[in-house]
mmCIF file of C-alpha atoms in Angstrom:
data_model
loop_
_atom_site.group_PDB
_atom_site.id
_atom_site.type_symbol
_atom_site.label_atom_id
_atom_site.label_comp_id
_atom_site.label_asym_id
_atom_site.label_seq_id
_atom_site.Cartn_x
_atom_site.Cartn_y
_atom_site.Cartn_z
ATOM 1 C CA MET C 1 80.075 92.488 122.827
ATOM 2 C CA ILE C 2 82.934 91.224 120.542
ATOM 3 C CA THR C 3 81.825 88.757 117.965
ATOM 4 C CA ARG C 4 83.634 85.595 117.254
ATOM 5 C CA ARG C 5 84.632 86.968 113.818
ATOM 6 C CA LYS C 6 86.246 89.877 115.481
ATOM 7 C CA LEU C 7 88.208 87.749 117.956
ATOM 8 C CA ILE C 8 89.571 85.592 115.304
ATOM 9 C CA GLY C 9 90.518 88.697 113.430
ATOM 10 C CA THR C 10 92.618 89.728 116.468
ATOM 11 C CA GLY C 11 94.314 86.337 116.667
ATOM 12 C CA LEU C 12 92.416 85.308 119.827
ATOM 13 C CA GLY C 13 91.220 81.679 119.782
ATOM 14 C CA VAL C 14 88.426 79.958 121.706
ATOM 15 C CA THR C 15 89.230 76.963 123.999
ATOM 16 C CA ALA C 16 86.489 74.293 124.114
ATOM 17 C CA GLY C 17 87.058 73.531 127.798
ATOM 18 C CA LEU C 18 85.961 76.901 128.814
ATOM 19 C CA VAL C 19 82.368 75.983 128.325
ATOM 20 C CA THR C 20 81.238 73.186 130.775
ATOM 21 C CA ALA C 21 78.466 70.577 130.104
ATOM 22 C CA GLY C 22 75.213 71.694 131.426
ATOM 23 C CA CYS C 23 76.095 75.385 131.251
ATOM 24 C CA ASN C 24 73.904 76.033 128.277
ATOM 25 C CA ASP C 25 71.833 78.942 129.321
ATOM 26 C CA LYS C 26 72.205 82.303 127.495
ATOM 27 C CA ALA C 27 73.858 83.930 130.377
ATOM 28 C CA ALA C 28 76.585 81.366 130.715
ATOM 29 C CA SER C 29 77.119 81.409 126.888
ATOM 30 C CA SER C 30 77.399 85.185 126.959
ATOM 31 C CA ALA C 31 79.903 85.021 129.876
ATOM 32 C CA ALA C 32 82.021 82.546 127.948
ATOM 33 C CA TRP C 33 82.632 85.202 125.351
ATOM 34 C CA SER C 34 83.478 88.035 127.726
ATOM 35 C CA GLN C 35 86.519 86.891 129.577
ATOM 36 C CA PRO C 36 88.522 89.510 131.397
ATOM 37 C CA GLY C 37 91.415 91.014 129.544
ATOM 38 C CA GLN C 38 89.997 90.405 126.009
ATOM 39 C CA VAL C 39 90.072 93.672 123.874
ATOM 40 C CA ALA C 40 87.646 94.315 121.015
ATOM 41 C CA ALA C 41 89.211 94.772 117.562
ATOM 42 C CA GLU C 42 89.035 98.286 116.115
ATOM 43 C CA GLU C 43 86.367 98.909 113.432
ATOM 44 C CA PRO C 44 88.184 98.980 110.076
ATOM 45 C CA VAL C 45 88.012 102.237 108.233
ATOM 46 C CA PRO C 46 85.831 101.913 105.102
ATOM 47 C CA GLU C 47 87.737 102.194 101.782
ATOM 48 C CA VAL C 48 87.041 105.449 100.042
ATOM 49 C CA THR C 49 86.125 105.171 96.367
ATOM 50 C CA VAL C 50 86.004 108.206 94.036
ATOM 51 C CA ALA C 51 84.388 107.934 90.655
ATOM 52 C CA VAL C 52 84.732 110.629 88.015
ATOM 53 C CA THR C 53 83.018 110.959 84.666
ATOM 54 C CA PRO C 54 84.624 111.568 82.114
ATOM 55 C CA THR C 55 87.108 108.821 83.121
ATOM 56 C CA ALA C 56 90.742 109.729 83.677
ATOM 57 C CA GLY C 57 92.600 110.217 80.388
ATOM 58 C CA ALA C 58 89.438 110.342 78.275
ATOM 59 C CA LYS C 59 89.918 112.158 74.944
ATOM 60 C CA ARG C 60 87.526 113.803 72.467
ATOM 61 C CA VAL C 61 84.967 114.371 75.137
ATOM 62 C CA SER C 62 81.843 116.232 74.005
ATOM 63 C CA PRO C 63 81.686 119.626 75.672
ATOM 64 C CA LEU C 64 78.014 118.855 76.213
ATOM 65 C CA ASP C 65 78.845 115.982 78.591
ATOM 66 C CA PRO C 66 78.543 116.895 82.277
ATOM 67 C CA VAL C 67 81.492 116.268 84.782
ATOM 68 C CA VAL C 68 80.170 114.165 87.608
ATOM 69 C CA VAL C 69 82.051 113.216 90.733
ATOM 70 C CA SER C 70 80.802 110.692 93.286
ATOM 71 C CA VAL C 71 82.155 109.148 96.472
ATOM 72 C CA ARG C 72 81.555 105.951 98.407
ATOM 73 C CA GLY C 73 82.983 105.281 101.872
ATOM 74 C CA GLY C 74 83.751 108.996 102.502
ATOM 75 C CA THR C 75 82.422 112.496 102.325
ATOM 76 C CA LEU C 76 82.926 114.752 99.302
ATOM 77 C CA LYS C 77 84.159 118.014 100.552
ATOM 78 C CA ASP C 78 85.148 120.048 97.565
ATOM 79 C CA VAL C 79 85.380 119.708 93.704
ATOM 80 C CA SER C 80 87.034 121.921 91.139
ATOM 81 C CA VAL C 81 87.210 121.498 87.334
ATOM 82 C CA THR C 82 89.700 123.835 85.729
ATOM 83 C CA SER C 83 91.395 124.518 82.514
ATOM 84 C CA GLY C 84 93.780 127.366 81.667
ATOM 85 C CA GLY C 85 92.896 129.243 84.755
ATOM 86 C CA ARG C 86 89.070 128.977 84.181
ATOM 87 C CA THR C 87 86.849 127.049 86.559
ATOM 88 C CA VAL C 88 83.706 125.246 85.460
ATOM 89 C CA ALA C 89 80.764 125.935 87.668
ATOM 90 C CA GLY C 90 78.906 123.057 89.364
ATOM 91 C CA GLU C 91 76.832 121.952 92.418
ATOM 92 C CA ALA C 92 76.607 119.266 94.947
ATOM 93 C CA GLY C 93 73.813 116.741 94.667
ATOM 94 C CA ALA C 94 70.907 117.451 96.953
ATOM 95 C CA GLU C 95 70.687 113.919 98.307
ATOM 96 C CA ASP C 96 73.666 111.874 97.323
ATOM 97 C CA ASN C 97 77.377 112.295 97.975
ATOM 98 C CA SER C 98 78.078 113.754 94.508
ATOM 99 C CA TRP C 99 78.939 116.837 92.436
ATOM 100 C CA ARG C 100 77.774 117.688 88.856
ATOM 101 C CA SER C 101 78.929 120.463 86.519
ATOM 102 C CA THR C 102 76.446 123.147 85.680
ATOM 103 C CA GLY C 103 78.894 125.237 83.507
ATOM 104 C CA ARG C 104 79.619 124.422 79.866
ATOM 105 C CA LEU C 105 83.000 122.972 78.794
ATOM 106 C CA ALA C 106 84.927 124.371 75.853
ATOM 107 C CA TYR C 107 86.322 122.818 72.670
ATOM 108 C CA GLY C 108 89.858 121.564 72.534
ATOM 109 C CA ARG C 109 90.747 121.972 76.171
ATOM 110 C CA THR C 110 92.340 119.748 78.816
ATOM 111 C CA TYR C 111 90.503 119.720 82.148
ATOM 112 C CA THR C 112 91.774 118.848 85.605
ATOM 113 C CA VAL C 113 89.289 117.448 88.045
ATOM 114 C CA THR C 114 90.355 117.810 91.760
ATOM 115 C CA ALA C 115 88.155 116.242 94.477
ATOM 116 C CA SER C 116 88.827 116.631 98.207
ATOM 117 C CA VAL C 117 87.411 113.688 100.186
ATOM 118 C CA ALA C 118 87.271 112.987 103.840
ATOM 119 C CA ASP C 119 87.333 109.384 105.079
ATOM 120 C CA ALA C 120 85.501 108.211 108.207
ATOM 121 C CA THR C 121 88.201 109.557 110.541
ATOM 122 C CA GLY C 122 88.001 112.923 108.982
ATOM 123 C CA ALA C 123 91.313 112.625 107.267
ATOM 124 C CA LEU C 124 91.337 114.545 103.842
ATOM 125 C CA THR C 125 92.728 113.284 100.679
ATOM 126 C CA GLN C 126 92.821 114.754 97.114
ATOM 127 C CA HIS C 127 91.882 112.764 93.973
ATOM 128 C CA LYS C 128 93.003 114.157 90.587
ATOM 129 C CA SER C 129 92.310 113.165 87.022
ATOM 130 C CA THR C 130 92.336 114.792 83.599
ATOM 131 C CA PHE C 131 90.441 114.486 80.357
ATOM 132 C CA SER C 132 90.339 116.516 77.075
ATOM 133 C CA THR C 133 87.470 117.746 74.910
ATOM 134 C CA VAL C 134 87.123 117.229 71.156
ATOM 135 C CA LYS C 135 89.021 119.738 69.018
ATOM 136 C CA PRO C 136 86.996 120.613 65.923
ATOM 137 C CA ALA C 137 88.534 121.037 62.451
ATOM 138 C CA GLY C 138 86.150 123.974 62.250
ATOM 139 C CA VAL C 139 83.258 125.616 64.135
ATOM 140 C CA ALA C 140 80.097 126.711 62.349
ATOM 141 C CA SER C 141 78.356 129.780 63.686
ATOM 142 C CA VAL C 142 75.033 130.883 62.295
ATOM 143 C CA THR C 143 73.404 134.126 61.239
ATOM 144 C CA PHE C 144 69.751 134.822 60.403
ATOM 145 C CA GLN C 145 68.977 136.272 57.036
ATOM 146 C CA ALA C 146 65.968 138.039 55.414
ATOM 147 C CA ASN C 147 67.665 136.983 52.193
ATOM 148 C CA ALA C 148 71.153 136.399 50.923
ATOM 149 C CA LEU C 149 71.757 140.119 50.650
ATOM 150 C CA THR C 150 70.186 141.330 53.944
ATOM 151 C CA ALA C 151 70.492 140.227 57.522
ATOM 152 C CA LEU C 152 67.218 139.668 59.382
ATOM 153 C CA ARG C 153 66.616 142.358 61.919
ATOM 154 C CA SER C 154 65.630 140.861 65.264
ATOM 155 C CA GLY C 155 62.378 142.243 66.471
ATOM 156 C CA GLY C 156 61.630 143.525 62.943
ATOM 157 C CA THR C 157 58.367 143.390 60.891
ATOM 158 C CA TYR C 158 58.331 141.493 57.591
ATOM 159 C CA GLY C 159 55.831 140.617 54.845
ATOM 160 C CA VAL C 160 53.811 137.503 54.571
ATOM 161 C CA GLY C 161 56.316 136.005 52.170
ATOM 162 C CA GLN C 162 59.298 136.191 54.529
ATOM 163 C CA VAL C 163 60.775 132.790 55.275
ATOM 164 C CA VAL C 164 63.151 131.806 58.088
ATOM 165 C CA MET C 165 66.726 131.618 56.779
ATOM 166 C CA VAL C 166 69.639 130.183 58.681
ATOM 167 C CA ASN C 167 73.054 130.740 57.246
ATOM 168 C CA PHE C 168 76.040 128.519 58.496
ATOM 169 C CA ALA C 169 79.501 129.837 58.436
ATOM 170 C CA ARG C 170 80.725 126.413 57.249
ATOM 171 C CA SER C 171 79.228 123.694 55.157
ATOM 172 C CA VAL C 172 77.060 121.243 57.027
ATOM 173 C CA LYS C 173 77.248 117.512 56.099
ATOM 174 C CA ASN C 174 75.130 116.082 58.985
ATOM 175 C CA ARG C 175 72.013 118.065 58.258
ATOM 176 C CA ALA C 176 69.668 115.877 60.296
ATOM 177 C CA GLU C 177 71.796 116.518 63.392
ATOM 178 C CA ALA C 178 71.676 120.302 62.660
ATOM 179 C CA GLU C 179 67.916 120.268 62.289
ATOM 180 C CA LYS C 180 67.409 118.781 65.740
ATOM 181 C CA SER C 181 68.853 122.009 67.209
ATOM 182 C CA MET C 182 66.989 124.404 64.994
ATOM 183 C CA VAL C 183 63.604 125.297 66.458
ATOM 184 C CA VAL C 184 60.951 127.547 65.080
ATOM 185 C CA GLN C 185 57.959 128.649 67.286
ATOM 186 C CA THR C 186 55.030 130.683 66.108
ATOM 187 C CA THR C 187 52.061 132.442 67.698
ATOM 188 C CA PRO C 188 49.531 131.364 66.575
ATOM 189 C CA ALA C 189 50.937 128.024 65.945
ATOM 190 C CA VAL C 190 51.638 127.034 62.417
ATOM 191 C CA ALA C 191 53.277 123.957 60.807
ATOM 192 C CA GLY C 192 56.319 124.259 58.613
ATOM 193 C CA ARG C 193 59.558 122.559 57.687
ATOM 194 C CA TRP C 194 63.118 122.973 56.727
ATOM 195 C CA ARG C 195 64.678 122.688 53.296
ATOM 196 C CA TRP C 196 68.447 122.989 52.570
ATOM 197 C CA ILE C 197 69.104 125.241 49.684
ATOM 198 C CA ASP C 198 72.706 124.301 49.764
ATOM 199 C CA GLY C 199 75.273 123.106 52.284
ATOM 200 C CA ARG C 200 75.295 126.231 54.317
ATOM 201 C CA ASN C 201 71.703 127.561 54.080
ATOM 202 C CA ALA C 202 68.533 126.117 55.509
ATOM 203 C CA HIS C 203 65.056 127.782 54.993
ATOM 204 C CA TRP C 204 61.958 127.115 56.904
ATOM 205 C CA ARG C 205 58.392 128.092 55.741
ATOM 206 C CA PRO C 206 54.802 127.165 56.268
ATOM 207 C CA ALA C 207 52.642 125.691 53.552
ATOM 208 C CA LYS C 208 51.108 129.072 52.699
ATOM 209 C CA TYR C 209 51.937 132.733 53.124
ATOM 210 C CA TRP C 210 51.966 133.750 56.764
ATOM 211 C CA THR C 211 48.857 135.116 58.505
ATOM 212 C CA PRO C 212 49.368 138.782 59.318
ATOM 213 C CA GLY C 213 50.278 139.423 62.932
ATOM 214 C CA THR C 214 51.908 136.089 63.390
ATOM 215 C CA LYS C 215 54.947 136.209 65.783
ATOM 216 C CA VAL C 216 57.933 134.105 64.843
ATOM 217 C CA SER C 217 60.791 133.032 67.143
ATOM 218 C CA VAL C 218 63.907 131.041 66.107
ATOM 219 C CA ARG C 219 66.423 129.407 68.258
ATOM 220 C CA VAL C 220 69.518 127.399 67.116
ATOM 221 C CA ASP C 221 71.465 125.487 69.818
ATOM 222 C CA LEU C 222 74.238 123.995 67.838
ATOM 223 C CA PHE C 223 77.004 124.092 70.321
ATOM 224 C CA GLY C 224 78.588 120.638 70.804
ATOM 225 C CA GLN C 225 76.715 119.188 67.773
ATOM 226 C CA ASP C 226 78.795 117.139 65.379
ATOM 227 C CA LEU C 227 77.908 118.586 61.924
ATOM 228 C CA GLY C 228 80.148 116.203 59.982
ATOM 229 C CA LYS C 229 83.673 116.238 58.428
ATOM 230 C CA GLY C 230 85.196 117.548 61.749
ATOM 231 C CA VAL C 231 82.861 120.622 61.880
ATOM 232 C CA TYR C 232 81.029 121.289 65.146
ATOM 233 C CA GLY C 233 78.334 123.839 66.106
ATOM 234 C CA GLY C 234 79.286 127.220 67.465
ATOM 235 C CA ALA C 235 77.504 129.452 69.983
ATOM 236 C CA SER C 236 73.745 129.373 70.269
ATOM 237 C CA ALA C 237 71.719 132.091 68.503
ATOM 238 C CA SER C 238 68.170 133.292 68.454
ATOM 239 C CA THR C 239 65.998 135.793 66.724
ATOM 240 C CA ASN C 240 62.328 136.863 66.429
ATOM 241 C CA PHE C 241 60.200 138.873 63.953
ATOM 242 C CA THR C 242 56.606 139.738 63.324
ATOM 243 C CA ILE C 243 54.568 139.396 60.136
ATOM 244 C CA GLY C 244 52.965 142.653 59.079
ATOM 245 C CA PRO C 245 50.014 143.368 56.813
ATOM 246 C CA SER C 246 49.497 141.170 53.799
ATOM 247 C CA ARG C 247 50.872 143.129 50.795
ATOM 248 C CA ILE C 248 50.785 141.181 47.524
ATOM 249 C CA ALA C 249 51.288 142.587 44.029
ATOM 250 C CA ILE C 250 50.200 140.431 41.024
ATOM 251 C CA ALA C 251 52.026 141.449 37.846
ATOM 252 C CA ASP C 252 50.662 140.112 34.577
ATOM 253 C CA ALA C 253 52.856 140.115 31.505
ATOM 254 C CA ARG C 254 49.814 139.734 29.193
ATOM 255 C CA SER C 255 47.748 142.545 30.544
ATOM 256 C CA HIS C 256 50.691 144.820 31.397
ATOM 257 C CA ARG C 257 49.043 145.547 34.664
ATOM 258 C CA MET C 258 50.160 145.038 38.361
ATOM 259 C CA LYS C 259 47.333 144.788 40.842
ATOM 260 C CA VAL C 260 48.154 145.424 44.448
ATOM 261 C CA TYR C 261 46.256 143.798 47.275
ATOM 262 C CA ILE C 262 46.609 144.800 50.941
ATOM 263 C CA ASP C 263 44.987 142.419 53.460
ATOM 264 C CA GLY C 264 43.101 140.865 50.584
ATOM 265 C CA ARG C 265 41.549 144.067 49.216
ATOM 266 C CA MET C 266 42.714 145.495 45.889
ATOM 267 C CA VAL C 267 44.047 148.997 46.483
ATOM 268 C CA ARG C 268 45.870 149.904 43.309
ATOM 269 C CA ASP C 269 45.973 148.862 39.517
ATOM 270 C CA ILE C 270 49.249 149.895 38.104
ATOM 271 C CA PRO C 271 50.261 149.892 34.364
ATOM 272 C CA VAL C 272 53.639 148.308 33.898
ATOM 273 C CA SER C 273 56.128 147.239 31.290
ATOM 274 C CA MET C 274 57.964 143.992 31.919
ATOM 275 C CA GLY C 275 60.738 141.853 30.330
ATOM 276 C CA LYS C 276 60.655 142.093 26.586
ATOM 277 C CA GLY C 277 61.629 138.512 26.111
ATOM 278 C CA GLY C 278 64.205 136.919 23.762
ATOM 279 C CA THR C 279 67.795 136.110 24.472
ATOM 280 C CA ALA C 280 71.312 137.424 23.901
ATOM 281 C CA VAL C 281 74.865 135.920 24.191
ATOM 282 C CA GLY C 282 77.129 137.285 26.927
ATOM 283 C CA ALA C 283 80.797 137.972 26.795
ATOM 284 C CA ASN C 284 81.566 134.409 28.024
ATOM 285 C CA GLY C 285 79.133 132.701 25.703
ATOM 286 C CA GLN C 286 76.423 132.427 28.258
ATOM 287 C CA THR C 287 72.768 132.823 27.258
ATOM 288 C CA VAL C 288 71.139 135.956 28.552
ATOM 289 C CA SER C 289 67.254 135.940 28.901
ATOM 290 C CA TYR C 290 65.095 139.069 28.928
ATOM 291 C CA TRP C 291 61.888 137.445 30.238
ATOM 292 C CA THR C 292 60.808 138.493 33.704
ATOM 293 C CA ARG C 293 60.580 135.206 35.747
ATOM 294 C CA SER C 294 57.097 133.994 36.511
ATOM 295 C CA GLY C 295 56.268 132.937 40.040
ATOM 296 C CA PRO C 296 56.205 134.479 43.582
ATOM 297 C CA HIS C 297 59.045 136.853 44.303
ATOM 298 C CA VAL C 298 59.587 138.630 47.622
ATOM 299 C CA VAL C 299 61.023 142.109 48.195
ATOM 300 C CA MET C 300 64.634 141.679 49.128
ATOM 301 C CA THR C 301 65.956 145.286 49.330
ATOM 302 C CA ARG C 302 64.627 148.802 49.138
ATOM 303 C CA GLU C 303 67.035 151.234 47.556
ATOM 304 C CA PRO C 304 66.396 154.976 46.781
ATOM 305 C CA SER C 305 68.812 154.474 43.887
ATOM 306 C CA HIS C 306 70.677 151.605 42.361
ATOM 307 C CA ARG C 307 73.288 151.430 39.668
ATOM 308 C CA MET C 308 72.168 149.007 36.944
ATOM 309 C CA THR C 309 74.504 147.746 34.309
ATOM 310 C CA SER C 310 74.253 145.010 31.708
ATOM 311 C CA SER C 311 77.927 144.145 32.482
ATOM 312 C CA SER C 312 76.675 142.461 35.617
ATOM 313 C CA TYR C 313 75.245 139.599 33.482
ATOM 314 C CA GLY C 314 77.695 139.573 30.641
ATOM 315 C CA ILE C 315 76.678 142.356 28.080
ATOM 316 C CA VAL C 316 79.793 144.519 28.190
ATOM 317 C CA ASP C 317 80.126 145.856 24.559
ATOM 318 C CA ARG C 318 78.940 149.560 24.648
ATOM 319 C CA LYS C 319 77.796 149.248 21.040
ATOM 320 C CA ASP C 320 75.474 146.430 21.851
ATOM 321 C CA PRO C 321 71.802 147.680 21.888
ATOM 322 C CA ASN C 322 71.335 145.697 25.082
ATOM 323 C CA TYR C 323 74.153 147.504 26.884
ATOM 324 C CA TYR C 324 73.322 149.961 29.613
ATOM 325 C CA ASP C 325 74.844 151.533 32.697
ATOM 326 C CA GLU C 326 72.527 153.872 34.545
ATOM 327 C CA VAL C 327 71.591 154.890 38.086
ATOM 328 C CA ILE C 328 67.928 154.060 38.592
ATOM 329 C CA LYS C 329 65.616 155.524 41.356
ATOM 330 C CA LEU C 330 63.048 153.984 43.689
ATOM 331 C CA CYS C 331 64.179 150.369 43.374
ATOM 332 C CA LEU C 332 62.741 147.379 45.146
ATOM 333 C CA ARG C 333 64.838 144.181 44.325
ATOM 334 C CA ILE C 334 62.755 141.042 43.867
ATOM 335 C CA SER C 335 65.356 138.448 42.737
ATOM 336 C CA TYR C 336 69.042 137.712 43.126
ATOM 337 C CA SER C 337 69.478 137.911 39.286
ATOM 338 C CA GLY C 338 68.642 141.619 39.352
ATOM 339 C CA GLU C 339 64.910 141.931 38.717
ATOM 340 C CA PHE C 340 63.433 145.072 40.360
ATOM 341 C CA VAL C 341 60.219 147.017 40.535
ATOM 342 C CA HIS C 342 61.486 150.482 39.855
ATOM 343 C CA LEU C 343 60.765 154.003 38.464
ATOM 344 C CA ALA C 344 61.078 154.190 34.626
ATOM 345 C CA ASP C 345 59.859 157.619 33.742
ATOM 346 C CA TRP C 346 61.615 157.273 30.341
ATOM 347 C CA ASN C 347 59.301 154.401 29.416
ATOM 348 C CA ILE C 348 55.910 155.795 30.299
ATOM 349 C CA GLY C 349 54.503 155.110 26.797
ATOM 350 C CA ALA C 350 55.135 151.434 27.202
ATOM 351 C CA HIS C 351 53.443 151.113 30.626
ATOM 352 C CA GLY C 352 50.152 149.189 30.262
ATOM 353 C CA ASN C 353 50.820 148.576 26.573
ATOM 354 C CA ARG C 354 54.114 146.691 25.849
ATOM 355 C CA ASN C 355 56.871 144.737 27.491
ATOM 356 C CA THR C 356 60.117 146.437 26.664
ATOM 357 C CA SER C 357 62.370 146.115 29.747
ATOM 358 C CA HIS C 358 65.491 143.909 30.299
ATOM 359 C CA GLY C 359 63.534 141.935 32.888
ATOM 360 C CA CYS C 360 62.477 144.422 35.468
ATOM 361 C CA ILE C 361 58.998 145.724 36.175
ATOM 362 C CA ASN C 362 58.914 149.295 34.957
ATOM 363 C CA VAL C 363 56.543 151.715 36.731
ATOM 364 C CA GLY C 364 55.574 155.401 36.201
ATOM 365 C CA PRO C 365 56.589 158.230 38.657
ATOM 366 C CA ALA C 366 53.458 158.369 40.862
ATOM 367 C CA HIS C 367 52.966 154.614 41.052
ATOM 368 C CA ALA C 368 56.638 153.981 41.598
ATOM 369 C CA ARG C 369 56.732 156.415 44.518
ATOM 370 C CA TRP C 370 53.617 154.896 46.106
ATOM 371 C CA PHE C 371 54.875 151.358 45.618
ATOM 372 C CA TYR C 372 58.343 152.130 47.054
ATOM 373 C CA GLU C 373 56.824 153.788 50.175
ATOM 374 C CA THR C 374 54.306 150.927 50.724
ATOM 375 C CA PHE C 375 56.104 147.668 50.095
ATOM 376 C CA ARG C 376 58.579 146.172 52.651
ATOM 377 C CA LEU C 377 60.983 143.297 52.834
ATOM 378 C CA GLY C 378 59.164 140.035 52.619
ATOM 379 C CA ASP C 379 56.109 141.478 50.663
ATOM 380 C CA VAL C 380 55.194 139.406 47.679
ATOM 381 C CA VAL C 381 55.338 140.287 43.978
ATOM 382 C CA ASP C 382 53.738 137.444 42.073
ATOM 383 C CA VAL C 383 54.672 137.504 38.283
ATOM 384 C CA ARG C 384 52.428 135.656 35.817
ATOM 385 C CA ASN C 385 52.171 134.661 32.206
ATOM 386 C CA THR C 386 55.848 134.565 31.056
ATOM 387 C CA PRO C 387 57.611 131.438 29.859
ATOM 388 C CA ARG C 388 60.499 131.611 32.255
ATOM 389 C CA GLN C 389 60.088 130.354 35.882
ATOM 390 C CA MET C 390 61.270 131.558 39.127
ATOM 391 C CA ALA C 391 63.560 129.212 41.111
ATOM 392 C CA VAL C 392 64.568 128.800 44.730
ATOM 393 C CA SER C 393 68.120 129.555 43.771
ATOM 394 C CA ASP C 394 66.964 132.990 42.547
ATOM 395 C CA GLY C 395 65.422 133.775 45.894
ATOM 396 C CA SER C 396 61.940 132.358 46.032
ATOM 397 C CA ALA C 397 61.093 129.683 48.559
ATOM 398 C CA TRP C 398 57.503 129.894 47.358
ATOM 399 C CA ALA C 399 58.446 128.738 43.864
ATOM 400 C CA VAL C 400 58.520 125.148 45.284
ATOM 401 C CA PRO C 401 55.123 123.496 45.811
ATOM 402 C CA TRP C 402 54.529 122.527 49.467
ATOM 403 C CA ASP C 403 54.433 118.747 48.726
ATOM 404 C CA LYS C 404 58.072 119.034 47.184
ATOM 405 C CA TRP C 405 59.367 121.419 49.888
#
């Protein structure tokens, strides 16, 4: 049946005289609208509308934003999103007439979106648009460190004093944004938090030393994150490690002893000689202290031998009584400034009696060998009873009280 609206649409009018008085039943009314020779108007083809996000011509699009194509009034047949010969993966919506990217966009690229659409008659048309992604001034990748001198070994075992260290290739201004993408998970669960040591290094630690056997996993999903000053996050990265037995050495400058505890039980009482104290003036006028720093240290490196020279901190005159340049054996570094626990077989008379070193913890042959073979990276050496304090900048996250971390 052709409706009045359709007839008007075809230009066919309706004459009032065609309907007689008294012929008001439904059949008569129906007959009046079905005169021979009248042709029904064709159904109009619905207009096809294609919507694309990001919009055509959009610039500085985040590579995290999905590409979405949707169609009304037609059927979406095919979609391609390409740049430089590379195609972004995607999939059609399960229930609606749409497509959504599943692959990740890249920085600093121009993308072409091509959508093939069929209208109600089956006729195909192509709809094209372009957009460009943000081009960073710099991209910050990350590495995981056991300390500033040593990379963290994924799957490795570390001591109860090991903290999570994330190093950024570029300085981070928007630290809060970065932290949203930095996730630490532990088994068993333990609370902890981040602290930025400087613009490129963030450390995470719990309130107390780890419980032995704890498994730690770290994931950093920085890609697409605006880190400030035009720097964006690089590729995602992850690592994991396990906490080994609790190995803690407590070195006392007053008693000249270092007591070693493994899993809470004292297993060795070692006579030592520590920093002699006092100061000197370096070649550039700097003050050089010979106190061993008090506070929790952690083992940073294990070296069978290490060249130690006073030139490294400014004493360069060979006639200076504080000058030295020697290769020392069985060395475990415990601070960035050059404090070690090491073999000092030339100083046995001072062990357990006097502090005579330039700041290291001197140990006799048998004890030095045992200590070197027993302690690993992340194990704790806690120095006590000296007037100089350990600092975070010298490699100890544990030097900061938890309420200030």
